Short mmCIF file of C-alpha atoms and ligand atoms in Angstrom, two decimals:
data_model
loop_
_atom_site.label_atom_id
_atom_site.label_comp_id
_atom_site.label_asym_id
_atom_site.label_seq_id
_atom_site.Cartn_x
_atom_site.Cartn_y
_atom_site.Cartn_z
CA MET E 1 -3.07 17.80 -5.79
CA VAL E 2 -4.70 15.16 -3.60
CA THR E 3 -7.17 16.81 -1.20
CA LEU E 4 -9.06 15.89 1.95
CA ASN E 5 -12.61 16.80 2.80
CA TYR E 6 -13.46 16.21 6.49
CA LYS E 7 -16.78 17.99 6.70
CA HIS E 8 -18.65 14.82 7.33
CA VAL E 9 -16.84 14.06 10.60
CA ASP E 10 -18.01 17.35 11.99
CA ALA E 11 -20.54 17.45 14.83
CA GLN E 12 -22.49 20.10 12.89
CA ILE E 13 -23.24 17.53 10.21
CA ILE E 14 -23.37 14.21 12.06
CA GLY E 15 -24.22 15.39 15.53
CA LYS E 16 -22.31 15.73 18.79
CA GLU E 17 -22.48 12.14 19.92
CA HIS E 18 -20.51 10.80 16.93
CA GLY E 19 -18.98 13.92 15.41
CA LEU E 20 -16.01 16.07 16.34
CA ASN E 21 -15.77 19.79 16.64
CA VAL E 22 -13.05 19.61 14.04
CA GLU E 23 -11.76 23.17 14.03
CA LYS E 24 -11.64 23.22 17.80
CA GLU E 25 -9.77 19.91 17.89
CA PHE E 26 -7.32 21.21 15.29
CA ASP E 27 -6.65 24.26 17.51
CA ASN E 28 -6.37 22.06 20.65
CA HIS E 29 -3.80 19.72 19.03
CA LYS E 30 -1.98 22.38 16.97
CA GLY E 31 1.02 22.22 19.31
CA ASP E 32 1.20 18.40 19.36
CA ILE E 33 1.03 18.17 15.61
CA GLU E 34 3.67 20.90 15.17
CA ARG E 35 5.97 18.99 17.57
CA ILE E 36 5.36 15.63 15.80
CA ILE E 37 6.04 16.91 12.32
CA LYS E 38 9.20 18.77 13.41
CA ASP E 39 10.35 15.76 15.31
CA LEU E 40 9.80 13.28 12.43
CA ASN E 41 11.71 15.60 10.10
CA GLN E 42 14.56 16.00 12.54
CA ARG E 43 14.86 12.29 13.28
CA LYS E 44 14.48 11.13 9.70
CA ASP E 45 18.21 11.08 8.94
CA LYS E 46 19.27 9.41 12.19
CA GLN E 47 20.21 5.74 12.03
CA GLY E 48 17.81 3.27 13.57
CA GLN E 49 14.75 5.55 13.35
CA TRP E 50 13.30 3.71 10.35
CA LEU E 51 12.40 7.02 8.76
CA GLN E 52 14.53 6.80 5.63
CA TRP E 53 11.35 6.36 3.60
CA MET E 54 10.88 10.07 4.02
CA ASN E 55 13.92 10.63 1.85
CA LEU E 56 13.06 8.21 -0.92
CA GLY E 57 11.42 10.81 -3.15
CA TYR E 58 14.77 12.59 -3.41
CA ASN E 59 16.82 9.46 -4.24
CA GLU E 60 17.76 10.32 -7.88
CA GLU E 61 20.49 7.71 -7.90
CA THR E 62 18.05 4.80 -7.50
CA VAL E 63 15.82 6.23 -10.17
CA TRP E 64 18.80 6.44 -12.50
CA TYR E 65 20.02 2.92 -11.90
CA VAL E 66 16.52 1.49 -12.18
CA LYS E 67 15.86 3.31 -15.47
CA GLU E 68 19.22 2.27 -16.87
CA TYR E 69 18.53 -1.39 -16.11
CA ALA E 70 14.97 -1.21 -17.45
CA ALA E 71 16.34 0.27 -20.70
CA GLN E 72 18.94 -2.51 -20.88
CA VAL E 73 16.39 -5.32 -20.62
CA LYS E 74 13.68 -3.60 -22.66
CA GLY E 75 12.28 -5.89 -25.33
CA LYS E 76 14.00 -8.95 -23.95
CA TYR E 77 11.28 -10.45 -21.81
CA GLU E 78 7.56 -11.12 -22.36
CA ASN E 79 6.87 -11.37 -18.61
CA ILE E 80 7.94 -9.90 -15.29
CA LEU E 81 7.43 -12.22 -12.34
CA VAL E 82 7.67 -10.58 -8.92
CA LEU E 83 8.29 -12.82 -5.93
CA GLY E 84 7.65 -11.16 -2.57
CA ILE E 85 5.17 -10.86 0.29
CA GLY E 86 3.75 -8.17 2.53
CA GLY E 87 5.58 -4.85 2.07
CA SER E 88 7.63 -6.40 -0.69
CA ALA E 89 4.59 -7.01 -2.84
CA LEU E 90 1.58 -4.90 -1.81
CA GLY E 91 2.86 -1.56 -3.11
CA GLY E 92 3.84 -3.16 -6.43
CA ILE E 93 0.38 -4.67 -6.82
CA ALA E 94 -1.39 -1.44 -5.83
CA VAL E 95 0.57 0.80 -8.18
CA THR E 96 0.62 -1.46 -11.24
CA GLU E 97 -3.12 -2.12 -10.94
CA ALA E 98 -3.70 1.62 -10.68
CA LEU E 99 -1.42 2.80 -13.46
CA LEU E 100 -1.30 0.12 -16.14
CA LYS E 101 -4.16 -0.20 -18.56
CA PRO E 102 -6.95 -2.35 -17.10
CA TYR E 103 -6.57 -6.06 -17.95
CA TRP E 104 -2.93 -5.39 -18.82
CA ASN E 105 -1.86 -9.03 -18.97
CA LEU E 106 -4.66 -9.85 -21.38
CA LEU E 107 -3.66 -7.15 -23.87
CA SER E 108 -1.63 -7.81 -27.02
CA PRO E 109 2.06 -6.76 -27.01
CA GLU E 110 1.09 -3.81 -29.35
CA GLN E 111 -1.64 -2.69 -26.91
CA ARG E 112 1.02 -2.80 -24.16
CA ASN E 113 3.43 -0.75 -26.30
CA GLY E 114 5.79 -3.73 -26.33
CA MET E 115 6.00 -3.74 -22.57
CA PRO E 116 5.93 -7.08 -20.67
CA ARG E 117 3.07 -8.57 -18.74
CA ILE E 118 3.51 -8.50 -14.95
CA PHE E 119 2.65 -11.17 -12.38
CA PHE E 120 3.01 -11.01 -8.58
CA LEU E 121 3.33 -14.22 -6.53
CA ASP E 122 2.61 -13.04 -2.96
CA ASN E 123 1.32 -16.33 -1.52
CA ILE E 124 2.48 -19.92 -1.13
CA ASP E 125 -0.55 -21.69 -2.49
CA PRO E 126 0.85 -24.71 -4.34
CA ASP E 127 -2.00 -24.76 -6.81
CA GLN E 128 -1.58 -21.06 -7.68
CA ILE E 129 2.18 -21.30 -7.99
CA THR E 130 2.04 -24.46 -10.15
CA GLY E 131 -0.66 -22.91 -12.27
CA LEU E 132 1.30 -19.79 -12.89
CA LEU E 133 4.63 -21.48 -13.59
CA ASP E 134 2.96 -23.98 -15.96
CA MET E 135 1.48 -21.07 -17.90
CA LEU E 136 4.54 -18.76 -18.05
CA ASP E 137 7.38 -19.41 -20.45
CA LEU E 138 10.17 -18.88 -17.91
CA ARG E 139 12.80 -18.47 -20.59
CA LYS E 140 11.01 -15.24 -21.58
CA THR E 141 10.41 -14.11 -17.98
CA LEU E 142 12.43 -11.79 -15.86
CA VAL E 143 12.10 -12.80 -12.20
CA ASN E 144 12.38 -10.06 -9.54
CA VAL E 145 12.80 -11.66 -6.16
CA ILE E 146 12.19 -9.06 -3.43
CA THR E 147 12.94 -9.59 0.26
CA LYS E 148 14.56 -7.11 2.58
CA SER E 149 15.52 -9.69 5.16
CA GLY E 150 16.56 -12.14 2.52
CA SER E 151 15.17 -15.09 4.45
CA THR E 152 11.35 -14.84 4.39
CA ALA E 153 10.21 -18.48 4.01
CA GLU E 154 7.40 -17.70 1.57
CA THR E 155 9.51 -15.69 -0.83
CA MET E 156 12.62 -17.85 -0.55
CA SER E 157 10.71 -21.08 -1.21
CA GLN E 158 9.18 -19.51 -4.29
CA TYR E 159 12.59 -18.37 -5.39
CA MET E 160 14.09 -21.88 -4.92
CA ILE E 161 11.30 -23.42 -7.03
CA VAL E 162 11.66 -20.78 -9.80
CA LYS E 163 15.44 -20.93 -9.75
CA ALA E 164 15.51 -24.70 -10.20
CA ARG E 165 13.05 -24.57 -13.07
CA LEU E 166 14.90 -21.71 -14.75
CA GLU E 167 18.20 -23.51 -14.48
CA GLN E 168 16.65 -26.63 -15.95
CA GLN E 169 15.44 -24.71 -18.95
CA LEU E 170 18.29 -22.26 -19.53
CA GLY E 171 21.40 -23.87 -18.00
CA ASP E 172 23.95 -21.44 -16.71
CA ALA E 173 22.38 -18.47 -18.51
CA TYR E 174 19.44 -18.66 -16.07
CA ARG E 175 21.25 -16.00 -13.99
CA ASN E 176 20.32 -13.27 -16.49
CA ASN E 177 16.65 -13.97 -15.77
CA ILE E 178 16.87 -13.14 -12.08
CA VAL E 179 17.19 -9.77 -10.46
CA ALA E 180 17.21 -9.56 -6.69
CA THR E 181 16.08 -6.65 -4.50
CA THR E 182 17.36 -7.03 -0.97
CA ASP E 183 19.52 -5.59 1.79
CA GLN E 184 22.83 -4.13 0.70
CA LYS E 185 24.94 -6.31 2.95
CA THR E 186 23.07 -8.82 5.06
CA GLY E 187 20.73 -11.77 4.50
CA ILE E 188 20.74 -15.03 2.72
CA LEU E 189 19.45 -13.65 -0.58
CA ARG E 190 22.27 -11.06 -0.63
CA GLN E 191 24.79 -13.84 -0.13
CA LEU E 192 23.24 -16.03 -2.80
CA ALA E 193 22.83 -13.18 -5.27
CA ASP E 194 26.49 -12.21 -4.96
CA GLN E 195 27.53 -15.85 -5.25
CA GLU E 196 25.36 -16.58 -8.26
CA GLY E 197 26.05 -13.29 -9.93
CA TYR E 198 22.57 -11.81 -10.18
CA LYS E 199 21.86 -8.18 -10.90
CA THR E 200 20.80 -6.69 -7.59
CA PHE E 201 19.01 -3.59 -6.24
CA VAL E 202 19.03 -2.46 -2.67
CA VAL E 203 16.29 -2.04 -0.05
CA PRO E 204 17.83 0.89 1.81
CA ASP E 205 18.63 0.73 5.49
CA ASP E 206 15.95 2.07 7.82
CA VAL E 207 13.13 1.54 5.34
CA GLY E 208 10.58 -1.04 6.46
CA GLY E 209 8.80 -3.25 3.95
CA ARG E 210 5.47 -1.41 4.19
CA PHE E 211 7.20 1.95 3.66
CA SER E 212 9.37 0.69 0.73
CA VAL E 213 7.13 1.29 -2.32
CA PHE E 214 9.26 4.28 -3.49
CA SER E 215 12.54 2.39 -3.16
CA ALA E 216 13.76 -0.16 -5.75
CA VAL E 217 11.20 -2.50 -4.26
CA GLY E 218 8.49 -0.73 -6.21
CA LEU E 219 10.39 1.43 -8.70
CA LEU E 220 12.05 -1.56 -10.44
CA PRO E 221 8.92 -3.40 -11.35
CA PHE E 222 7.21 -0.11 -12.28
CA ALA E 223 10.00 0.94 -14.65
CA LEU E 224 10.07 -2.60 -16.19
CA VAL E 225 6.50 -2.21 -17.33
CA GLY E 226 6.90 1.35 -18.53
CA ILE E 227 5.46 3.36 -15.64
CA ASP E 228 6.91 6.89 -15.45
CA ILE E 229 8.83 6.65 -12.15
CA GLU E 230 10.23 10.16 -12.45
CA ASP E 231 6.67 11.54 -12.47
CA MET E 232 5.98 9.45 -9.42
CA MET E 233 8.97 10.85 -7.60
CA ASN E 234 7.84 14.35 -8.48
CA GLY E 235 4.50 13.50 -6.85
CA VAL E 236 6.28 12.26 -3.71
CA LYS E 237 8.52 15.29 -3.45
CA ASP E 238 5.69 17.83 -3.93
CA MET E 239 3.57 16.00 -1.37
CA ASP E 240 6.54 15.76 0.97
CA LEU E 241 6.92 19.58 0.85
CA GLU E 242 3.24 20.03 1.59
CA LEU E 243 3.42 17.64 4.48
CA LYS E 244 6.41 19.36 6.05
CA ASN E 245 4.03 22.16 6.90
CA THR E 246 3.74 22.01 10.69
CA ASP E 247 0.36 23.83 10.74
CA ILE E 248 -2.41 21.25 10.93
CA HIS E 249 -4.70 23.56 9.06
CA ASN E 250 -2.52 23.08 5.99
CA ASN E 251 -1.41 19.51 6.29
CA ILE E 252 -3.82 16.82 5.12
CA ALA E 253 -1.84 13.89 6.49
CA ALA E 254 -1.87 15.41 9.95
CA GLN E 255 -5.54 16.22 9.66
CA ASN E 256 -6.56 12.70 8.73
CA ALA E 257 -4.21 11.18 11.33
CA LEU E 258 -5.74 13.32 14.05
CA ILE E 259 -9.30 12.68 12.91
CA HIS E 260 -8.62 8.93 12.97
CA TYR E 261 -6.94 9.15 16.35
CA LEU E 262 -9.71 11.18 17.94
CA MET E 263 -12.46 9.13 16.40
CA ASP E 264 -10.90 6.03 17.86
CA THR E 265 -10.02 7.39 21.31
CA LYS E 266 -13.03 9.71 21.88
CA LYS E 267 -15.80 8.32 19.75
CA ASP E 268 -15.13 4.57 19.72
CA LYS E 269 -14.66 4.42 15.98
CA ASN E 270 -12.00 1.75 15.99
CA LEU E 271 -12.49 0.60 12.38
CA SER E 272 -11.02 2.40 9.45
CA VAL E 273 -12.61 1.57 6.17
CA MET E 274 -10.79 2.38 2.90
CA MET E 275 -13.23 2.65 0.05
CA PRO E 276 -12.00 3.99 -3.29
CA TYR E 277 -14.65 4.61 -5.90
CA SER E 278 -12.37 3.27 -8.63
CA SER E 279 -11.53 -0.32 -9.56
CA ARG E 280 -8.02 0.78 -10.49
CA LEU E 281 -7.45 1.88 -6.92
CA LYS E 282 -8.85 -1.30 -5.42
CA TYR E 283 -5.45 -2.64 -4.26
CA VAL E 284 -4.51 0.70 -2.66
CA SER E 285 -6.89 -0.58 0.06
CA ASP E 286 -4.87 -3.79 0.51
CA TRP E 287 -1.65 -1.77 0.71
CA TYR E 288 -3.27 0.66 3.19
CA THR E 289 -4.61 -2.23 5.29
CA GLN E 290 -1.11 -3.57 5.85
CA LEU E 291 0.39 -0.14 6.44
CA TRP E 292 -2.20 0.81 9.00
CA ALA E 293 -2.54 -2.63 10.73
CA GLU E 294 1.18 -3.52 11.03
CA SER E 295 2.18 -0.01 11.96
CA LEU E 296 -0.46 0.87 14.51
CA GLY E 297 -1.53 -2.44 16.05
CA LYS E 298 0.74 -2.68 19.09
CA GLU E 299 0.82 -4.31 22.48
CA GLU E 300 2.99 -1.74 24.20
CA ASN E 301 3.36 2.02 24.01
CA LEU E 302 6.72 3.77 23.94
CA LYS E 303 6.78 3.76 27.74
CA GLY E 304 6.57 -0.02 27.82
CA LYS E 305 3.00 0.07 29.11
CA LYS E 306 0.57 -2.64 27.81
CA VAL E 307 -1.97 -0.79 25.70
CA HIS E 308 -3.14 -3.24 22.99
CA ILE E 309 -4.15 -0.51 20.64
CA GLY E 310 -4.70 0.07 16.98
CA PRO E 311 -7.58 0.80 14.68
CA THR E 312 -8.59 -2.09 12.41
CA PRO E 313 -8.48 -1.33 8.70
CA ILE E 314 -11.09 -2.73 6.36
CA LYS E 315 -11.03 -2.87 2.63
CA ALA E 316 -14.02 -1.95 0.55
CA LEU E 317 -14.67 -0.90 -3.06
CA GLY E 318 -17.14 1.63 -4.37
CA ALA E 319 -19.65 1.17 -5.86
CA THR E 320 -19.39 -2.63 -5.61
CA ASP E 321 -19.51 -2.84 -1.82
CA GLN E 322 -22.54 -0.58 -1.56
CA HIS E 323 -24.26 -3.82 -2.33
CA SER E 324 -22.37 -5.75 0.26
CA GLN E 325 -21.11 -3.67 3.24
CA ILE E 326 -23.05 -0.43 3.27
CA GLN E 327 -26.15 -1.92 4.91
CA LEU E 328 -23.85 -2.73 7.93
CA TYR E 329 -22.10 0.60 7.79
CA ASN E 330 -25.41 2.58 7.79
CA GLU E 331 -27.36 0.58 10.33
CA GLY E 332 -24.95 -1.66 12.25
CA PRO E 333 -22.73 -0.50 15.11
CA ASN E 334 -21.53 3.10 14.69
CA ASN E 335 -17.87 2.10 15.18
CA LYS E 336 -16.26 3.01 11.80
CA LEU E 337 -14.65 5.89 10.13
CA ILE E 338 -14.98 5.55 6.38
CA ASN E 339 -12.37 6.92 3.97
CA PHE E 340 -13.78 7.49 0.48
CA ILE E 341 -11.34 7.97 -2.36
CA ARG E 342 -12.94 9.88 -5.21
CA VAL E 343 -11.40 10.21 -8.69
CA GLU E 344 -12.36 13.60 -10.16
CA GLU E 345 -11.51 12.78 -13.80
CA PHE E 346 -11.34 9.27 -15.18
CA ASP E 347 -9.21 8.53 -18.27
CA LYS E 348 -12.26 7.55 -20.25
CA THR E 349 -15.74 8.94 -20.49
CA LEU E 350 -18.36 6.33 -21.03
CA GLU E 351 -21.80 7.40 -22.14
CA ILE E 352 -24.90 5.39 -21.34
CA PRO E 353 -26.96 5.10 -24.51
CA LYS E 354 -30.29 6.85 -24.67
CA ILE E 355 -32.41 3.73 -24.95
CA PHE E 356 -35.40 2.34 -23.04
CA GLU E 357 -36.47 5.94 -22.60
CA TYR E 358 -39.98 5.16 -21.46
CA THR E 359 -39.00 2.61 -18.85
CA GLY E 360 -37.79 2.90 -15.27
CA ILE E 361 -34.14 2.99 -16.39
CA GLY E 362 -34.73 5.69 -18.95
CA TYR E 363 -33.31 8.36 -16.63
CA LEU E 364 -29.78 6.76 -17.05
CA GLY E 365 -29.69 7.27 -20.84
CA GLY E 366 -27.53 10.19 -21.99
CA LYS E 367 -25.69 10.33 -18.66
CA THR E 368 -22.18 8.93 -18.21
CA ILE E 369 -20.89 6.11 -16.09
CA ASN E 370 -18.45 8.71 -14.78
CA GLN E 371 -21.43 10.75 -13.40
CA LEU E 372 -22.97 7.61 -12.00
CA ILE E 373 -19.96 6.46 -9.98
CA ASN E 374 -19.31 9.86 -8.43
CA ALA E 375 -23.05 10.43 -7.77
CA GLU E 376 -22.99 7.08 -5.93
CA ALA E 377 -19.97 8.17 -3.91
CA ASP E 378 -21.70 11.44 -2.96
CA SER E 379 -25.08 9.87 -2.19
CA THR E 380 -23.51 7.11 -0.07
CA ARG E 381 -21.62 9.74 1.94
CA VAL E 382 -24.74 11.77 2.50
CA ALA E 383 -26.75 8.67 3.43
CA LEU E 384 -24.03 7.73 5.94
CA SER E 385 -24.22 11.21 7.40
CA ASP E 386 -27.99 10.88 7.77
CA TYR E 387 -27.25 7.82 9.89
CA LYS E 388 -24.65 9.91 11.79
CA ARG E 389 -21.71 7.87 10.44
CA PRO E 390 -18.42 9.75 9.98
CA THR E 391 -16.67 9.79 6.63
CA VAL E 392 -13.74 11.59 5.11
CA THR E 393 -13.29 12.01 1.33
CA ILE E 394 -9.87 12.00 -0.28
CA SER E 395 -10.01 13.36 -3.82
CA ILE E 396 -7.49 12.56 -6.53
CA PRO E 397 -7.73 14.69 -9.68
CA LYS E 398 -6.84 11.85 -12.10
CA ILE E 399 -5.18 8.46 -11.87
CA THR E 400 -1.63 9.38 -12.96
CA PRO E 401 1.80 8.26 -11.65
CA TYR E 402 2.16 11.71 -10.01
CA ASN E 403 -1.21 11.62 -8.23
CA VAL E 404 -1.03 7.94 -7.13
CA ALA E 405 2.45 8.52 -5.67
CA GLN E 406 1.09 11.51 -3.82
CA LEU E 407 -1.80 9.50 -2.40
CA LEU E 408 0.41 6.66 -1.15
CA TYR E 409 2.99 9.03 0.33
CA MET E 410 0.24 10.99 2.07
CA PHE E 411 -0.97 7.73 3.68
CA GLU E 412 2.61 6.92 4.81
CA VAL E 413 3.00 10.28 6.55
CA GLN E 414 -0.47 9.98 8.00
CA THR E 415 0.43 6.60 9.49
CA ALA E 416 3.68 7.96 10.97
CA ILE E 417 1.82 10.88 12.60
CA ALA E 418 -0.90 8.55 13.89
CA GLY E 419 1.75 6.32 15.42
CA GLU E 420 3.17 9.34 17.28
CA LEU E 421 -0.31 10.29 18.52
CA TYR E 422 -0.79 6.74 19.84
CA ASN E 423 2.71 7.03 21.28
CA ILE E 424 3.74 3.65 19.87
CA ASN E 425 6.63 2.31 17.69
CA THR E 426 5.09 2.57 14.19
CA PHE E 427 7.93 0.77 12.48
CA ASN E 428 8.38 -2.52 14.24
CA GLN E 429 6.21 -5.68 13.97
CA PRO E 430 6.99 -7.93 16.97
CA GLY E 431 3.57 -9.57 16.61
CA VAL E 432 4.57 -11.01 13.22
CA GLU E 433 7.84 -12.54 14.49
CA GLN E 434 6.35 -15.14 16.80
CA ALA E 435 4.50 -17.04 14.06
CA LYS E 436 7.45 -16.62 11.72
CA ASN E 437 9.69 -18.33 14.31
CA TYR E 438 7.24 -21.13 14.85
CA THR E 439 7.14 -21.68 11.09
CA TYR E 440 10.94 -21.88 11.00
CA ALA E 441 10.81 -24.33 13.89
CA LEU E 442 8.15 -26.48 12.19
CA MET E 443 10.07 -26.55 8.96
CA GLY E 444 13.27 -27.65 10.73
CA ARG E 445 15.41 -24.51 10.38
CA ALA E 446 18.70 -24.77 12.28
CA GLY E 447 18.85 -22.67 15.42
CA TYR E 448 15.07 -23.07 16.08
CA GLU E 449 15.28 -26.43 17.90
CA GLU E 450 14.12 -24.97 21.22
CA SER E 451 11.11 -23.34 19.59
CA ALA E 452 10.32 -26.59 17.87
CA LYS E 453 10.21 -28.39 21.22
CA VAL E 454 7.89 -25.72 22.76
CA LEU E 455 5.73 -25.88 19.68
CA GLU E 456 5.44 -29.64 19.78
CA GLU E 457 4.27 -29.48 23.40
CA LYS E 458 1.73 -26.78 22.64
CA MET E 459 0.43 -28.58 19.55
CA ALA E 460 0.11 -31.86 21.47
CA VAL E 461 -2.26 -30.17 23.95
CA ILE E 462 -4.39 -28.85 21.15
O1 PA5 T 501 6.24 -4.34 6.27
C1 PA5 T 501 6.95 -5.25 6.63
O2 PA5 T 501 8.05 -5.11 7.21
C2 PA5 T 501 6.58 -6.71 6.29
O3 PA5 T 501 5.33 -6.80 5.79
C3 PA5 T 501 7.60 -7.28 5.28
O4 PA5 T 501 7.56 -6.52 4.12
C4 PA5 T 501 7.29 -8.77 4.90
O5 PA5 T 501 7.23 -9.53 6.14
C5 PA5 T 501 8.26 -9.37 3.93
O6 PA5 T 501 9.56 -9.17 4.53
P1 PA5 T 501 10.88 -9.30 3.60
O7 PA5 T 501 10.90 -8.18 2.70
O8 PA5 T 501 11.97 -9.29 4.56
O9 PA5 T 501 10.73 -10.62 2.88
#
């Protein structure tokens, strides 16, 4: 089970000025948390609440269809190429980086147990795209284009480039090499996929991109490279049951949400650092950054009052960033809450040879790298405490599909509870739309002529 240790946010350890009286705060907010958890669970099945992600762990049908398709195409492709951006890519990247063997794409087919390599294109850098497409044999590549709206310019332009190349190389049969994950009914990609006859998977209604990792958005790429998605779903279900507990003393998502909220609103700790001590979990920080930023950074609260709130997430990696960011975290402004993620048991144990015994590095010999990385996590936490900097530590027993799924689902629930505490709409992103519309206007999309005019005027001034 994933666990949370919040001792190092307590005033007893880091002092009254920066610390919380955690138990007292839990008692004070017991009623609020109980109401929020009950409310989320009651609203989750109602249309338009954007809470269907809370049901994804129980969606056996999707798991079945995904597994069936993965079995059908097994052995047919050397590569999986995922096209998507934001919530349509970040979960996929985080989970495959965590659960596939390190350096997966550089391993031989035997080392990958015959499973394909996997590439994500989540940007529109012409050099990167050209480089990747020149390197991949598209005839041996299954392309999974993922977009809920079906119209995101970045993803759709990649799709158009890849489709044209595939068709050039494969003729009519190119269709077999594309699988689309999109809305069931609406959007341009849905229309095209039906027209062209692609295999499709659905992004369910009322599941936003950043909460979609346990829908076909994530499950399909995971199954295609051999990740045990049933085990992942078991992790989500078990965590979901834990997090249905309305008592804050027994609900780690509620605890971390409340700690973050109080640290922001009472102690001016507006920055939330995510720092796993594991390279395999490095991209969990990217996924968390989007989840936290897009969900909680809002102009208005639910009453329509201008509030301009939201903690800023920051990505860091232990131990690497001890040599980059920790100086600032220890001695700079005391405005951060740092989330450590600690892995209790790594897959491999790596011993440091007993050499150079009579030198200054002799003490390392005979220890393991495993001991070293966790000693560094512990010592950095204690050093931060000495400087009166708050930290929480999330522990994951081992990097397995079950545990990684638990970790991500815990963060999703934590985000939803934090959104309720801030009294904002966690599930919209109006701040993203404006720039999207301007891009459509700049690129000449029909219906955006007015925006194009406004934009021209604004750009002329600048
Ligand atoms: O979380 C979100 O809603 C966004 O980050 C979207 O996932 C992102 O904008 C991509 O949208 P779409 O899946 O419609 O292409």
